[in-house]
Structures are given as structure tokens and as C-alpha cells.
Amino acid sequence: AHAALGGTMQRLSEGRDALVDAASYFAKLGMEDPFVPALNFCAFFLYVAGAQSFLVDLLGVSTWGFGWLFIPLITGVMIGATVSGRVAGRLAARRTVRLGYRFMAAACVLNLALAAFAPPHVAIHVAPIFVYMIGSSIVMPTIVVMMLDLFPTMRGLASSLQGFVQFTLSGIIAGTIATILDGSLVALAAGMAAFTLATFAAAKDGVVEFKGTVTSMPASGFVGDWTIGGKAVQSTADTIIDQEDGPLVVGATVEAKGTPGEGGVLVATKI
């Protein structure tokens, strides 16, 4: 019994340490990464949480007509996911994210225009949400994979933390902001646009920035493999090396900027 208890306590300690490591790394990244998919989700979740007011009160749909919202919503998810799967490996991750954000931006602009000037017809006002879901479902898989690549040895834990952030934020939105905005088509459209701008700003086009201590670097020159703050970093001939604040040597504290590559390696654009 004592041996079993000791093994359990050791596993709990290891799990706690892994959780602290992942949480601290999210903090190093400015907490943007777990919030990108969460904010993306919340942008359209406003309409899910406020479906009763949106469909029945504002658009005059009967209580049997919720399919007017949810069928296009799910169809948009399926189309976006299909596109995301088809372009995977053909387009760079950043280009895939940009493609999705173009759909989302167009949907937000259209949604605002229709909310302000179009009559309250259900097909008209659901159409932008359908377009938004296509873009969102193109962005989401790529963003999540890019985030998980930062944690090659603890992907499951990182995914759980991201899910916790997403559903916690969604619950808060459903109980607060959605209830404030669901009385007006313009307010709901503005809320979607605001969350989209927030997720776009947080995504930073897939660029990751963090600070750490250099523990290893290329033997000669600056092109090659680095370890910065315990994170694997790869520099290329195109990487900007900035030594304005001091020389880049082992033991120096530096800031690395780049995009996640295969195996969680950060491909640096600037060190």
C-alpha cells in the first residue's frame, strides 16, 4: 500500500511539474497562444449563446427554426475543415492562417453592413456567420497545431490547458457579454468583429516571441541550432542577429522571434 501510495504521489508530482512548465511557457509567450483559438471560438459563440434572442426575437423565427442557424454553422465548419485538410502540406502554416482570416474579415464586414442596413431576414443575417465559420475552421486546426508544436513532450497537457482557457472564456462570454449584445443585430455583429480583431492581434500572424538564456549555440557563426530558455531554436541565413544590447554568447539573455517548425523547433526570424 505504501509503495502504491508513493508511486501515486510521484506521478502527481510529475504532473504538477509538467503543468507548471506548460503554464510558465504560456506566460513567456505572453499568454497569446491559448487565447487565439479561444477568442476565435467566442466570436461566433456569441450567436450560439444568444440564439434564442437572435433567431426568435430579432429575426422572427419560430422556436422550431433553430436549424436556420445551426445547420449553416455546422456546414461552414465542415467546409472549412475540408479546406484546411486539403491545403495542409501544400501551403505554409502562415499562409493557411492568412487565408482563414481573409474569410473571417470579409464575414465581419458583411455582417456589420447587413446588420446596419438589411431587413431582419434570417437567410440574410445567417449568411455572414456561415462564411465566418469557413474561415474559422481553416484557421483553428493550424493555430492549434502550431501551439502544440511548442510543447513536443507535453502536447496532451498543452491541449488540455488550451481547452480549459477556451471553455472557461466561452462560459464567461455566454453569461455576460452575450446577454448584453443579443438585443441588437448591430451589437452582435460588432461583438463578432471585436473578438475577431482580438484573435487576429493575438495570433500575430503565427509569430512567437519569448525571452530566455542561451545555453547552447552554433560553434561558429550564428547559423544553426540554438537552445534558448530550454527551447530549441533554429537560425538561418535570413535570421536577423541583433547584438545592439550586447554580444550573443552562451549565458546571455536574449529574445527570440520566429514561427514554430517541425518537432516544436522555433525557426527564428530574429534573435
Coordinates of C-alpha atoms in Angstrom, one line a residue:
A1 CA 0.0 0.0 0.0
H2 CA 2.8 2.4 0.9
A3 CA 4.6 1.6 -2.4
A4 CA 1.4 2.2 -4.4
L5 CA 0.8 5.5 -2.5
G6 CA 4.4 6.5 -3.1
G7 CA 4.0 5.8 -6.9
T8 CA 0.8 7.8 -7.0
M9 CA 2.4 10.8 -5.2
Q10 CA 5.4 10.7 -7.6
R11 CA 3.0 10.7 -10.6
L12 CA 1.1 13.6 -9.1
S13 CA 4.3 15.5 -8.5
E14 CA 5.5 14.9 -12.1
G15 CA 2.1 16.0 -13.4
R16 CA 2.2 19.1 -11.3
D17 CA 5.7 19.9 -12.5
A18 CA 4.6 19.5 -16.1
L19 CA 1.6 21.7 -15.6
V20 CA 3.8 24.4 -14.1
D21 CA 6.2 24.1 -17.0
A22 CA 3.5 24.5 -19.6
A23 CA 1.8 27.3 -17.7
S24 CA 5.1 29.2 -17.3
Y25 CA 5.8 28.7 -21.0
F26 CA 2.4 30.1 -21.9
A27 CA 3.3 33.1 -19.7
K28 CA 6.6 33.5 -21.5
L29 CA 4.6 33.7 -24.8
G30 CA 2.5 36.5 -23.3
M31 CA -0.5 34.1 -22.9
E32 CA -1.5 34.9 -26.5
D33 CA -1.3 31.4 -27.9
P34 CA -4.0 29.7 -25.8
F35 CA -6.2 32.7 -26.3
V36 CA -6.1 32.7 -30.1
P37 CA -8.4 29.7 -30.6
A38 CA -10.4 30.7 -27.6
L39 CA -11.2 34.2 -28.9
N40 CA -11.8 32.7 -32.3
F41 CA -14.4 30.4 -30.8
C42 CA -16.0 33.2 -28.8
A43 CA -16.5 35.4 -31.9
F44 CA -19.2 33.0 -33.2
F45 CA -20.2 31.6 -29.9
L46 CA -22.0 34.9 -29.2
Y47 CA -24.6 33.8 -31.7
V48 CA -24.8 30.3 -30.2
A49 CA -25.3 31.7 -26.7
G50 CA -27.8 34.3 -27.9
A51 CA -29.5 32.0 -30.4
Q52 CA -32.9 32.5 -28.7
S53 CA -32.8 36.3 -29.0
F54 CA -31.1 36.3 -32.4
L55 CA -33.4 34.0 -34.1
V56 CA -36.8 34.4 -32.3
D57 CA -36.8 38.0 -31.1
L58 CA -34.7 39.7 -33.7
L59 CA -35.4 37.7 -36.9
G60 CA -38.9 36.4 -36.1
V61 CA -38.1 32.7 -36.5
S62 CA -40.3 30.2 -34.6
T63 CA -38.9 28.1 -31.8
W64 CA -38.7 25.2 -34.4
G65 CA -36.4 27.2 -36.6
F66 CA -33.1 26.9 -34.8
G67 CA -31.8 24.9 -37.7
W68 CA -31.6 28.1 -39.7
L69 CA -28.5 29.0 -37.6
F70 CA -27.0 25.6 -36.6
I71 CA -27.2 23.9 -40.0
P72 CA -25.2 26.6 -41.8
L73 CA -22.9 26.9 -38.8
I74 CA -22.0 23.2 -38.9
T75 CA -21.8 23.2 -42.7
G76 CA -19.3 26.1 -42.6
V77 CA -17.3 24.1 -40.0
M78 CA -17.2 21.1 -42.3
I79 CA -16.2 23.1 -45.4
G80 CA -13.5 25.0 -43.5
A81 CA -12.1 21.8 -42.1
T82 CA -12.1 20.2 -45.5
V83 CA -10.2 23.1 -47.0
S84 CA -7.8 23.1 -44.1
G85 CA -7.1 19.4 -44.6
R86 CA -6.6 19.8 -48.4
V87 CA -4.1 22.7 -48.1
A88 CA -2.1 21.1 -45.2
G89 CA 1.4 20.4 -46.6
R90 CA 0.7 22.5 -49.7
L91 CA 0.5 25.9 -48.1
A92 CA 2.8 27.1 -45.3
A93 CA 1.1 27.4 -41.9
R94 CA 1.2 31.2 -42.0
R95 CA -0.4 31.3 -45.5
T96 CA -3.2 29.0 -44.3
V97 CA -3.9 31.2 -41.3
R98 CA -4.0 34.3 -43.6
L99 CA -6.4 32.6 -45.9
G100 CA -8.8 31.8 -43.0
Y101 CA -8.5 35.3 -41.6
R102 CA -9.5 36.7 -45.0
F103 CA -12.7 34.8 -44.9
M104 CA -13.3 35.9 -41.3
A105 CA -12.6 39.6 -42.1
A106 CA -14.9 39.5 -45.1
A107 CA -17.7 37.9 -43.0
C108 CA -17.3 40.5 -40.3
V109 CA -17.5 43.4 -42.7
L110 CA -20.5 41.9 -44.5
N111 CA -22.2 41.1 -41.1
L112 CA -21.8 44.7 -39.9
A113 CA -23.2 46.1 -43.2
L114 CA -26.2 43.7 -43.2
A115 CA -26.9 44.3 -39.5
A116 CA -27.0 48.0 -40.1
F117 CA -28.9 48.3 -43.4
A118 CA -30.6 45.0 -44.3
P119 CA -34.1 44.0 -43.2
P120 CA -34.3 41.3 -40.5
H121 CA -34.5 38.2 -42.7
V122 CA -33.0 35.1 -41.3
A123 CA -31.2 33.9 -44.5
I124 CA -29.6 37.3 -45.0
H125 CA -28.2 37.6 -41.4
V126 CA -27.1 33.9 -41.1
A127 CA -25.0 34.1 -44.4
P128 CA -22.1 36.0 -42.8
I129 CA -21.9 33.6 -40.0
F130 CA -21.7 30.7 -42.5
V131 CA -18.8 32.5 -44.2
Y132 CA -17.2 33.2 -40.9
M133 CA -17.3 29.5 -39.9
I134 CA -15.5 28.5 -43.1
G135 CA -12.6 30.9 -42.2
S136 CA -12.6 30.0 -38.5
S137 CA -12.4 26.3 -39.4
I138 CA -9.5 26.9 -41.7
V139 CA -7.6 28.9 -39.1
M140 CA -8.3 26.8 -36.0
P141 CA -6.5 23.5 -36.8
T142 CA -3.4 25.2 -38.0
I143 CA -3.2 27.6 -35.0
V144 CA -3.8 24.7 -32.6
V145 CA -1.1 22.5 -34.2
M146 CA 1.4 25.5 -34.1
M147 CA 0.7 26.0 -30.4
L148 CA 1.1 22.3 -29.6
D149 CA 4.4 22.2 -31.6
L150 CA 5.8 24.4 -28.9
F151 CA 5.3 21.6 -26.4
P152 CA 6.6 18.4 -28.2
T153 CA 6.9 16.5 -25.0
M154 CA 3.6 17.5 -23.4
R155 CA 1.1 18.0 -26.2
G156 CA -1.7 16.4 -24.3
L157 CA -1.3 18.8 -21.3
A158 CA -0.9 21.8 -23.5
S159 CA -4.1 20.8 -25.4
S160 CA -5.9 20.5 -22.1
L161 CA -4.8 23.9 -20.9
Q162 CA -5.9 25.4 -24.2
G163 CA -9.3 23.7 -23.9
F164 CA -9.6 24.9 -20.4
V165 CA -9.0 28.5 -21.4
Q166 CA -11.4 28.2 -24.4
F167 CA -14.3 26.8 -22.5
T168 CA -13.8 29.0 -19.4
L169 CA -13.8 32.1 -21.6
S170 CA -16.8 30.8 -23.5
G171 CA -18.7 30.3 -20.3
I172 CA -17.9 33.8 -19.1
I173 CA -18.9 35.3 -22.5
A174 CA -22.2 33.3 -22.5
G175 CA -23.2 34.6 -19.1
T176 CA -22.1 38.2 -19.6
I177 CA -21.3 39.8 -22.9
A178 CA -23.7 37.7 -25.0
T179 CA -26.6 38.7 -22.8
I180 CA -25.7 42.4 -23.3
L181 CA -25.3 42.2 -27.1
D182 CA -28.1 39.8 -28.0
G183 CA -30.8 42.6 -28.1
S184 CA -29.4 44.1 -31.3
L185 CA -28.2 42.8 -34.7
V186 CA -25.7 45.5 -34.9
A187 CA -24.4 44.8 -31.4
L188 CA -23.9 41.1 -32.1
A189 CA -22.1 41.9 -35.4
A190 CA -19.9 44.4 -33.6
G191 CA -19.1 41.8 -30.9
M192 CA -18.1 39.2 -33.6
A193 CA -15.9 41.8 -35.2
A194 CA -14.3 42.8 -31.9
F195 CA -13.4 39.2 -31.0
T196 CA -12.0 38.6 -34.5
L197 CA -9.8 41.7 -34.2
A198 CA -8.6 40.4 -30.8
T199 CA -7.8 37.0 -32.1
F200 CA -6.0 38.4 -35.1
A201 CA -3.9 40.7 -32.9
A202 CA -3.1 37.8 -30.5
A203 CA -2.2 35.5 -33.4
K204 CA 0.5 37.9 -34.7
D205 CA 0.5 36.0 -38.0
G206 CA 1.7 32.9 -36.2
V207 CA 4.8 34.7 -34.9
V208 CA 6.1 33.6 -31.4
E209 CA 8.3 35.7 -29.2
F210 CA 10.0 34.8 -25.9
K211 CA 13.0 35.6 -23.8
G212 CA 15.5 33.1 -22.3
T213 CA 19.1 32.3 -21.5
V214 CA 21.3 30.9 -24.3
T215 CA 22.6 27.6 -23.1
S216 CA 23.9 26.4 -26.5
M217 CA 24.6 28.0 -29.9
P218 CA 26.3 27.2 -33.2
A219 CA 30.1 26.5 -32.8
S220 CA 30.9 29.1 -35.4
G221 CA 28.8 32.0 -36.6
F222 CA 25.1 32.3 -35.9
V223 CA 23.5 29.9 -38.4
G224 CA 22.4 26.6 -36.9
D225 CA 20.8 25.1 -33.8
W226 CA 20.4 27.0 -30.5
T227 CA 18.9 26.3 -27.1
I228 CA 17.3 29.4 -25.6
G229 CA 15.4 29.2 -22.3
G230 CA 15.3 25.4 -22.8
K231 CA 13.6 25.8 -26.2
A232 CA 15.1 24.5 -29.4
V233 CA 15.7 27.4 -31.9
Q234 CA 17.0 27.2 -35.4
S235 CA 18.5 30.2 -37.2
T236 CA 19.1 30.5 -40.9
A237 CA 21.0 32.9 -43.2
D238 CA 17.8 35.1 -43.2
T239 CA 17.7 35.3 -39.4
I240 CA 18.3 38.9 -38.1
I241 CA 21.1 38.8 -35.5
D242 CA 20.8 41.9 -33.2
Q243 CA 23.8 42.5 -30.9
E244 CA 23.0 46.1 -30.2
D245 CA 22.4 45.4 -26.5
G246 CA 25.4 43.0 -26.1
P247 CA 27.1 40.1 -27.7
L248 CA 25.2 36.8 -28.4
V249 CA 27.1 34.3 -26.3
V250 CA 26.3 31.3 -24.1
G251 CA 24.8 32.7 -20.8
A252 CA 23.3 35.8 -22.4
T253 CA 19.6 36.6 -22.0
V254 CA 18.1 37.1 -25.4
E255 CA 14.8 37.5 -27.1
A256 CA 13.9 35.1 -29.9
K257 CA 11.2 35.7 -32.5
G258 CA 10.0 33.3 -35.2
T259 CA 7.5 30.7 -36.2
P260 CA 7.1 27.1 -34.9
G261 CA 8.6 24.4 -37.2
E262 CA 8.6 20.7 -37.1
G263 CA 9.1 19.0 -33.8
G264 CA 8.5 22.2 -31.8
V265 CA 11.7 23.9 -33.1
L266 CA 11.3 27.6 -33.4
V267 CA 12.5 28.8 -36.8
A268 CA 13.9 32.2 -35.8
T269 CA 13.4 35.4 -37.8
K270 CA 15.3 37.5 -35.3
I271 CA 17.5 36.8 -32.2

